Short mmCIF file of C-alpha atoms and ligand atoms in Angstrom, two decimals:
data_model
loop_
_atom_site.label_atom_id
_atom_site.label_comp_id
_atom_site.label_asym_id
_atom_site.label_seq_id
_atom_site.Cartn_x
_atom_site.Cartn_y
_atom_site.Cartn_z
CA MET I 1 14.22 -47.89 4.22
CA LYS I 2 11.21 -50.00 3.22
CA ASN I 3 8.71 -50.32 6.06
CA ASN I 4 8.24 -53.75 7.61
CA ILE I 5 5.01 -53.58 9.54
CA LEU I 6 3.51 -55.70 12.33
CA ILE I 7 -0.20 -55.38 13.10
CA LEU I 8 -1.33 -56.69 16.51
CA GLY I 9 -5.08 -57.42 16.63
CA ALA I 10 -5.30 -57.78 12.83
CA SER I 11 -8.38 -60.03 12.95
CA GLY I 12 -10.60 -57.30 14.42
CA GLN I 13 -12.97 -54.81 12.81
CA ILE I 14 -10.33 -52.16 12.03
CA GLY I 15 -7.25 -54.45 11.91
CA THR I 16 -8.73 -56.51 9.06
CA GLU I 17 -9.19 -53.52 6.76
CA LEU I 18 -5.99 -51.83 7.90
CA THR I 19 -4.02 -54.97 6.98
CA GLN I 20 -5.52 -54.97 3.50
CA LYS I 21 -4.75 -51.28 2.95
CA LEU I 22 -1.17 -51.48 4.26
CA ARG I 23 -0.49 -54.55 2.08
CA VAL I 24 -1.55 -52.55 -0.98
CA LEU I 25 0.69 -49.65 0.06
CA TYR I 26 3.81 -51.49 1.27
CA GLY I 27 3.59 -54.95 -0.34
CA ASP I 28 1.94 -58.15 0.98
CA ASN I 29 5.11 -59.63 2.48
CA HIS I 30 6.08 -56.42 4.28
CA VAL I 31 2.88 -56.39 6.38
CA ILE I 32 2.70 -59.10 9.05
CA ALA I 33 -0.79 -59.60 10.43
CA SER I 34 -1.13 -61.12 13.91
CA ASP I 35 -3.85 -61.77 16.45
CA ILE I 36 -4.66 -64.10 19.32
CA LYS I 37 -7.15 -65.80 16.97
CA LYS I 38 -7.36 -66.45 13.23
CA GLY I 39 -9.69 -64.08 11.40
CA ASN I 40 -10.80 -63.02 7.95
CA SER I 41 -9.60 -65.28 5.11
CA THR I 42 -8.40 -62.27 3.07
CA VAL I 43 -5.98 -61.34 5.86
CA LEU I 44 -4.82 -64.96 6.19
CA ASN I 45 -4.39 -65.54 2.45
CA THR I 46 -2.75 -62.32 1.25
CA GLY I 47 0.40 -62.28 3.37
CA PRO I 48 2.12 -63.54 6.53
CA PHE I 49 -0.04 -64.19 9.61
CA GLU I 50 1.16 -65.11 13.11
CA ILE I 51 -0.79 -66.12 16.21
CA LEU I 52 0.56 -63.64 18.76
CA ASP I 53 -0.52 -62.38 22.20
CA ALA I 54 -0.19 -58.58 22.22
CA THR I 55 0.55 -58.60 25.97
CA ASP I 56 3.53 -60.96 25.58
CA LYS I 57 6.54 -58.71 25.00
CA GLU I 58 9.06 -61.52 24.42
CA SER I 59 6.88 -63.17 21.74
CA ILE I 60 6.36 -59.81 20.01
CA LEU I 61 10.14 -59.27 20.04
CA ARG I 62 10.66 -62.69 18.44
CA ILE I 63 8.33 -61.73 15.57
CA VAL I 64 9.90 -58.25 15.31
CA LYS I 65 13.33 -59.89 14.84
CA LYS I 66 12.03 -62.61 12.51
CA TYR I 67 10.55 -60.10 10.03
CA LYS I 68 12.87 -57.10 10.74
CA ILE I 69 9.86 -55.03 11.80
CA ASN I 70 10.25 -51.26 12.16
CA GLN I 71 6.58 -50.19 12.58
CA VAL I 72 3.92 -51.62 14.90
CA TYR I 73 0.18 -50.90 14.75
CA LEU I 74 -1.35 -52.00 18.06
CA MET I 75 -5.05 -52.68 17.33
CA ALA I 76 -5.65 -55.36 20.00
CA ALA I 77 -7.95 -54.13 22.78
CA MET I 78 -11.16 -54.88 24.64
CA LEU I 79 -13.88 -52.44 23.58
CA SER I 80 -16.30 -50.38 25.67
CA ALA I 81 -19.36 -52.63 26.08
CA THR I 82 -17.42 -55.89 26.63
CA ALA I 83 -14.97 -54.12 28.96
CA GLU I 84 -17.81 -53.08 31.30
CA LYS I 85 -18.49 -56.80 31.86
CA LEU I 86 -14.81 -57.72 32.35
CA PRO I 87 -13.18 -54.56 33.79
CA GLN I 88 -9.99 -56.13 35.19
CA LYS I 89 -9.35 -58.15 32.04
CA ALA I 90 -9.95 -55.08 29.87
CA TRP I 91 -7.50 -53.00 31.90
CA ASN I 92 -4.85 -55.74 31.72
CA LEU I 93 -5.17 -56.22 27.97
CA ASN I 94 -5.44 -52.54 27.02
CA ILE I 95 -2.55 -51.35 29.19
CA SER I 96 -0.08 -54.25 29.20
CA SER I 97 -0.17 -54.54 25.40
CA LEU I 98 0.57 -50.82 25.07
CA LEU I 99 3.42 -50.90 27.60
CA ALA I 100 4.94 -53.95 25.88
CA VAL I 101 5.01 -52.17 22.52
CA LEU I 102 6.20 -48.83 23.95
CA ASP I 103 9.04 -50.65 25.73
CA LEU I 104 10.11 -52.31 22.48
CA ALA I 105 10.27 -48.84 20.91
CA LYS I 106 12.16 -47.43 23.90
CA GLU I 107 14.69 -50.27 23.53
CA LYS I 108 15.01 -49.35 19.80
CA HIS I 109 13.73 -52.69 18.50
CA ILE I 110 11.10 -50.72 16.53
CA GLN I 111 11.05 -47.13 15.25
CA GLN I 112 7.37 -46.14 15.06
CA VAL I 113 4.16 -47.08 16.88
CA PHE I 114 0.50 -46.47 16.08
CA TRP I 115 -1.97 -46.90 18.93
CA PRO I 116 -5.62 -45.83 18.73
CA SER I 117 -7.38 -44.02 21.52
CA SER I 118 -11.12 -43.29 21.46
CA MET I 119 -13.75 -40.63 22.05
CA ALA I 120 -14.43 -42.75 25.18
CA VAL I 121 -11.70 -40.68 26.92
CA PHE I 122 -14.43 -38.05 27.42
CA GLY I 123 -17.11 -38.24 30.11
CA THR I 124 -20.23 -36.48 31.33
CA THR I 125 -18.19 -33.49 32.59
CA SER I 126 -16.61 -32.84 29.15
CA PRO I 127 -18.32 -30.31 26.83
CA LYS I 128 -20.71 -32.36 24.68
CA ILE I 129 -20.85 -30.25 21.52
CA ASN I 130 -17.65 -29.85 19.48
CA THR I 131 -15.64 -31.38 22.33
CA PRO I 132 -12.22 -29.65 22.22
CA GLN I 133 -8.83 -31.35 21.91
CA GLN I 134 -7.82 -30.24 25.41
CA THR I 135 -10.64 -30.36 27.94
CA ILE I 136 -11.91 -32.13 31.06
CA MET I 137 -11.47 -35.90 30.67
CA GLU I 138 -13.28 -37.87 33.39
CA PRO I 139 -14.46 -41.08 31.68
CA SER I 140 -16.96 -43.30 33.47
CA THR I 141 -16.09 -46.59 31.70
CA VAL I 142 -13.09 -48.85 32.31
CA TYR I 143 -12.46 -48.66 28.56
CA GLY I 144 -12.28 -44.85 28.74
CA ILE I 145 -10.06 -44.99 31.82
CA SER I 146 -7.66 -47.33 29.99
CA LYS I 147 -7.60 -45.01 26.95
CA VAL I 148 -6.87 -41.85 29.02
CA ALA I 149 -4.09 -43.68 30.87
CA GLY I 150 -2.77 -45.06 27.55
CA GLU I 151 -2.65 -41.58 26.03
CA HIS I 152 -0.54 -40.33 28.92
CA TRP I 153 1.79 -43.34 28.65
CA CYS I 154 2.28 -42.50 24.95
CA ASN I 155 3.11 -38.91 25.78
CA TYR I 156 5.43 -40.01 28.61
CA TYR I 157 7.40 -42.39 26.36
CA HIS I 158 7.68 -39.68 23.72
CA GLU I 159 8.82 -36.97 26.16
CA ASN I 160 11.23 -39.12 28.17
CA TYR I 161 12.54 -41.71 25.71
CA GLY I 162 11.94 -40.06 22.32
CA VAL I 163 9.51 -42.79 21.19
CA ASP I 164 7.74 -41.87 17.91
CA VAL I 165 4.24 -42.98 18.91
CA ARG I 166 1.23 -41.55 17.08
CA SER I 167 -2.40 -41.78 18.09
CA ILE I 168 -5.91 -40.73 17.14
CA ARG I 169 -9.14 -40.79 19.12
CA TYR I 170 -11.41 -42.76 16.79
CA PRO I 171 -15.13 -42.03 16.96
CA GLY I 172 -17.53 -44.98 16.32
CA ILE I 173 -16.29 -46.81 13.21
CA ILE I 174 -18.82 -48.08 10.66
CA SER I 175 -17.90 -50.90 8.29
CA TRP I 176 -19.55 -53.59 6.18
CA LYS I 177 -16.66 -56.03 5.53
CA THR I 178 -16.08 -56.93 9.19
CA LYS I 179 -18.50 -56.92 12.12
CA PRO I 180 -17.59 -54.80 15.14
CA GLY I 181 -16.18 -56.28 18.33
CA GLY I 182 -18.31 -55.21 21.32
CA GLY I 183 -18.52 -51.42 21.25
CA THR I 184 -21.33 -48.98 22.06
CA THR I 185 -21.62 -47.72 18.46
CA ASP I 186 -22.04 -51.24 16.98
CA TYR I 187 -25.71 -50.48 16.27
CA ALA I 188 -24.66 -48.31 13.31
CA VAL I 189 -23.20 -51.42 11.62
CA ASP I 190 -25.88 -53.93 12.70
CA VAL I 191 -28.67 -51.66 11.43
CA TYR I 192 -27.53 -52.01 7.79
CA PHE I 193 -27.28 -55.82 7.98
CA ASP I 194 -30.71 -56.19 9.60
CA ALA I 195 -32.30 -53.64 7.25
CA LEU I 196 -31.24 -55.73 4.25
CA GLU I 197 -31.80 -59.16 5.76
CA LYS I 198 -34.97 -58.67 7.83
CA GLY I 199 -36.34 -55.23 6.92
CA ASN I 200 -36.36 -54.17 10.58
CA TYR I 201 -33.95 -53.45 13.42
CA GLU I 202 -34.28 -53.14 17.20
CA CYS I 203 -31.80 -50.51 18.36
CA PHE I 204 -30.10 -50.76 21.77
CA LEU I 205 -29.75 -46.96 21.96
CA SER I 206 -32.62 -44.44 22.08
CA GLU I 207 -33.70 -42.64 18.91
CA ASN I 208 -32.12 -39.25 19.73
CA THR I 209 -28.70 -40.45 20.92
CA GLN I 210 -26.29 -38.41 18.83
CA LEU I 211 -22.72 -39.77 18.59
CA PRO I 212 -19.61 -38.97 16.51
CA MET I 213 -19.09 -41.63 13.82
CA MET I 214 -16.83 -42.33 10.84
CA TYR I 215 -16.89 -44.64 7.82
CA MET I 216 -14.13 -47.26 7.84
CA ASP I 217 -12.55 -45.87 4.65
CA ASP I 218 -12.03 -42.54 6.40
CA ALA I 219 -10.68 -44.21 9.57
CA ILE I 220 -8.10 -46.13 7.52
CA LYS I 221 -7.21 -43.00 5.58
CA ALA I 222 -6.58 -41.07 8.82
CA THR I 223 -4.48 -43.91 10.24
CA VAL I 224 -2.24 -44.07 7.19
CA GLN I 225 -2.05 -40.28 6.97
CA ILE I 226 -0.88 -39.70 10.56
CA MET I 227 1.75 -42.45 10.21
CA GLN I 228 3.05 -40.99 6.94
CA ALA I 229 3.14 -37.39 8.23
CA GLU I 230 6.49 -35.67 8.82
CA GLU I 231 7.56 -36.23 12.43
CA SER I 232 7.85 -32.46 12.94
CA ASN I 233 4.12 -32.05 12.12
CA ILE I 234 3.00 -34.30 14.97
CA ASN I 235 2.54 -31.80 17.78
CA ILE I 236 0.22 -33.85 19.97
CA ARG I 237 1.67 -37.00 21.53
CA THR I 238 -1.28 -37.96 23.71
CA SER I 239 -3.87 -38.47 20.94
CA TYR I 240 -5.57 -36.36 18.25
CA ASN I 241 -9.32 -35.71 18.24
CA LEU I 242 -10.73 -37.07 14.99
CA SER I 243 -14.20 -36.61 13.56
CA ALA I 244 -16.28 -36.95 10.42
CA ILE I 245 -20.04 -37.20 10.97
CA SER I 246 -22.47 -37.16 13.91
CA PHE I 247 -25.95 -38.64 13.78
CA THR I 248 -28.71 -40.32 15.80
CA PRO I 249 -30.32 -43.76 15.25
CA GLN I 250 -33.39 -41.94 13.95
CA GLU I 251 -31.31 -40.10 11.33
CA ILE I 252 -29.53 -43.25 10.12
CA ALA I 253 -32.93 -45.00 9.85
CA LEU I 254 -34.29 -42.15 7.70
CA GLU I 255 -31.27 -42.41 5.42
CA ILE I 256 -31.69 -46.20 5.08
CA LYS I 257 -35.40 -45.70 4.24
CA LYS I 258 -34.34 -43.77 1.12
CA HIS I 259 -32.95 -47.10 -0.20
CA ILE I 260 -35.27 -49.57 1.60
CA PRO I 261 -38.61 -47.72 1.95
CA ASN I 262 -40.29 -50.41 4.12
CA PHE I 263 -37.47 -50.49 6.68
CA LYS I 264 -38.68 -50.19 10.29
CA ILE I 265 -36.66 -49.37 13.39
CA SER I 266 -37.70 -49.80 17.04
CA TYR I 267 -35.85 -48.79 20.21
CA ASN I 268 -35.05 -50.85 23.29
CA PRO I 269 -32.14 -49.15 25.11
CA ASP I 270 -29.95 -51.40 27.31
CA PHE I 271 -26.83 -50.84 29.49
CA ARG I 272 -25.03 -49.30 26.52
CA GLN I 273 -27.32 -46.23 26.66
CA LYS I 274 -25.54 -45.05 29.82
CA ILE I 275 -22.15 -45.36 28.10
CA ALA I 276 -23.39 -43.48 25.02
CA ASP I 277 -24.89 -40.73 27.21
CA SER I 278 -21.45 -40.07 28.72
CA TRP I 279 -19.82 -39.45 25.31
CA PRO I 280 -19.70 -36.32 23.10
CA ASN I 281 -22.36 -35.47 20.50
CA SER I 282 -19.72 -34.02 18.20
CA ILE I 283 -15.94 -33.47 18.27
CA ASP I 284 -13.63 -30.61 17.28
CA ASP I 285 -10.75 -32.13 15.31
CA SER I 286 -9.17 -28.90 14.04
CA PHE I 287 -5.69 -29.86 15.33
CA ALA I 288 -5.64 -32.99 13.13
CA ARG I 289 -6.87 -30.93 10.17
CA LYS I 290 -4.17 -28.31 10.73
CA ASP I 291 -1.18 -30.50 11.71
CA TRP I 292 -1.44 -33.32 9.16
CA ASP I 293 -4.11 -32.16 6.69
CA TRP I 294 -6.84 -34.52 7.85
CA LYS I 295 -10.17 -34.32 6.04
CA HIS I 296 -12.97 -36.88 5.78
CA ASP I 297 -14.60 -37.99 2.52
CA PHE I 298 -17.88 -39.63 3.63
CA ASP I 299 -21.06 -38.10 5.07
CA LEU I 300 -24.10 -40.07 6.26
CA SER I 301 -25.69 -40.11 2.82
CA SER I 302 -22.63 -41.21 0.78
CA MET I 303 -21.67 -43.77 3.44
CA THR I 304 -25.17 -45.31 3.47
CA LYS I 305 -25.21 -45.52 -0.32
CA ASP I 306 -21.79 -47.21 -0.36
CA ILE I 307 -22.63 -49.74 2.39
CA ILE I 308 -25.97 -50.77 0.88
CA ARG I 309 -24.46 -51.11 -2.60
CA ASN I 310 -21.62 -53.28 -1.26
CA LEU I 311 -23.83 -55.45 0.96
CA LYS I 312 -26.21 -56.08 -1.95
CA ALA I 313 -23.29 -56.90 -4.28
CA ASN I 314 -21.84 -59.35 -1.73
CA LYS I 315 -25.08 -60.74 -0.33
CA ASN I 316 -24.05 -64.40 -0.72
CA MET I 317 -21.17 -63.71 1.66
CA PHE I 318 -23.29 -62.11 4.37
CA PHE I 319 -26.92 -63.25 4.26
CA LYS I 320 -28.65 -66.62 4.38
CA ALA I 321 -31.45 -65.40 2.11
CA VAL I 322 -32.14 -61.85 1.08
P1 NAD T 1 -12.03 -55.49 17.66
O1 NAD T 1 -12.59 -55.91 18.97
O2 NAD T 1 -12.85 -55.66 16.45
O3 NAD T 1 -10.63 -56.21 17.42
C1 NAD T 1 -9.68 -56.37 18.41
C2 NAD T 1 -8.82 -57.57 18.04
O4 NAD T 1 -7.87 -57.77 19.08
C3 NAD T 1 -9.61 -58.89 17.92
O5 NAD T 1 -9.37 -59.50 16.67
C4 NAD T 1 -9.07 -59.75 19.07
O6 NAD T 1 -9.01 -61.14 18.75
C5 NAD T 1 -7.69 -59.16 19.25
N1 NAD T 1 -7.12 -59.45 20.57
C6 NAD T 1 -7.74 -59.49 21.77
N2 NAD T 1 -6.85 -59.83 22.72
C7 NAD T 1 -5.66 -59.98 22.11
C8 NAD T 1 -4.36 -60.32 22.56
N3 NAD T 1 -4.10 -60.54 23.86
N4 NAD T 1 -3.38 -60.39 21.65
C9 NAD T 1 -3.60 -60.17 20.33
N5 NAD T 1 -4.82 -59.86 19.84
C10 NAD T 1 -5.83 -59.76 20.73
O7 NAD T 1 -11.57 -53.96 17.82
P2 NAD T 1 -11.48 -52.83 16.69
O8 NAD T 1 -12.83 -52.23 16.56
O9 NAD T 1 -10.80 -53.36 15.50
O10 NAD T 1 -10.57 -51.77 17.45
C11 NAD T 1 -9.18 -51.63 17.20
C12 NAD T 1 -8.67 -50.49 18.07
O11 NAD T 1 -9.38 -49.29 17.75
C13 NAD T 1 -8.85 -50.69 19.58
O12 NAD T 1 -7.77 -50.11 20.27
C14 NAD T 1 -10.10 -49.90 19.89
O13 NAD T 1 -10.13 -49.48 21.22
C15 NAD T 1 -9.95 -48.73 18.93
N6 NAD T 1 -11.23 -48.08 18.64
C16 NAD T 1 -12.18 -48.72 17.89
C17 NAD T 1 -13.41 -48.08 17.63
C18 NAD T 1 -14.48 -48.75 16.80
O14 NAD T 1 -15.57 -48.15 16.61
N7 NAD T 1 -14.25 -49.93 16.27
C19 NAD T 1 -13.63 -46.79 18.12
C20 NAD T 1 -12.66 -46.18 18.91
C21 NAD T 1 -11.44 -46.83 19.13
#
């Protein structure tokens, strides 16, 4: 059967690029993008788009029936930094959207669900270096609490109702096509834009804050790969650890200086430092590598080269004057 896919939260940082990739793979009219707001013109112009609230189960069901959807990618969420300012709203959005989609799968309206978790499931009591797949998970943020709870809901629906839900714990995702939406790792996107536009960047994390990160191309590759894997290879139904690179603001600045020698970075940590300090420095993702052959393509150097080349090539789109 040809997949008919619905993406909830398609106007966001990851949803935008995921929509484009899935349209290439499955055909423009088989991938329905949706969000509570309109987003990127590429998403709007290359295939169907619906305004849709991811917490509204009946409206999702209407769209599922309209387009004969069998797969849902739930990308709508409130991210770590914004969620700390609106904890109740974050909990409601992150959990009720997941339960709505899992229920639709339980009722057999859809066959497969993708839902991303995050490294934010870990907290200060988790091992910080090479954080294992199974370990202490005591997150200190409402975002992390919602992701741990969400992971257990996924596992519960799989165990009790046979729902084929698949999940990965994304590290910080770095992209140049779309700006991030209120996370603690957003600095690693902003730094490239400011380096090219202004030649300097004030970082909201301290220079030695090491965090697990991943280039968008790798994040999309992992997402497609886990959804295409044989069902029998998916042994973890909470969420898979996933990792690619780990670096500090100082290390990314040094890499940028290789391309923009006069680039200057300064540090002015804010409330996001506390969130970053509660997360791992690096993550052990050997289960993903073993179960569904995950491997990343980009390191800090090749990612930086690719981002700077693309931002320079598309400067009229992004910068007032470069
Ligand atoms: P984002 O904030 O960029 O995008 C989220 C999208 O959801 C936005 O377009 C927003 O308009 C939409 N949305 C909000 N409320 C909605 C609602 N009620 N109904 C429909 N749409 C709604 O987020 P992202 O970075 O693209 O993240 C996607 C997923 O990946 C989230 O689950 C997030 O927790 C997870 N994740 C992201 C990162 C990262 O670094 N970007 C890291 C770990 C996990």
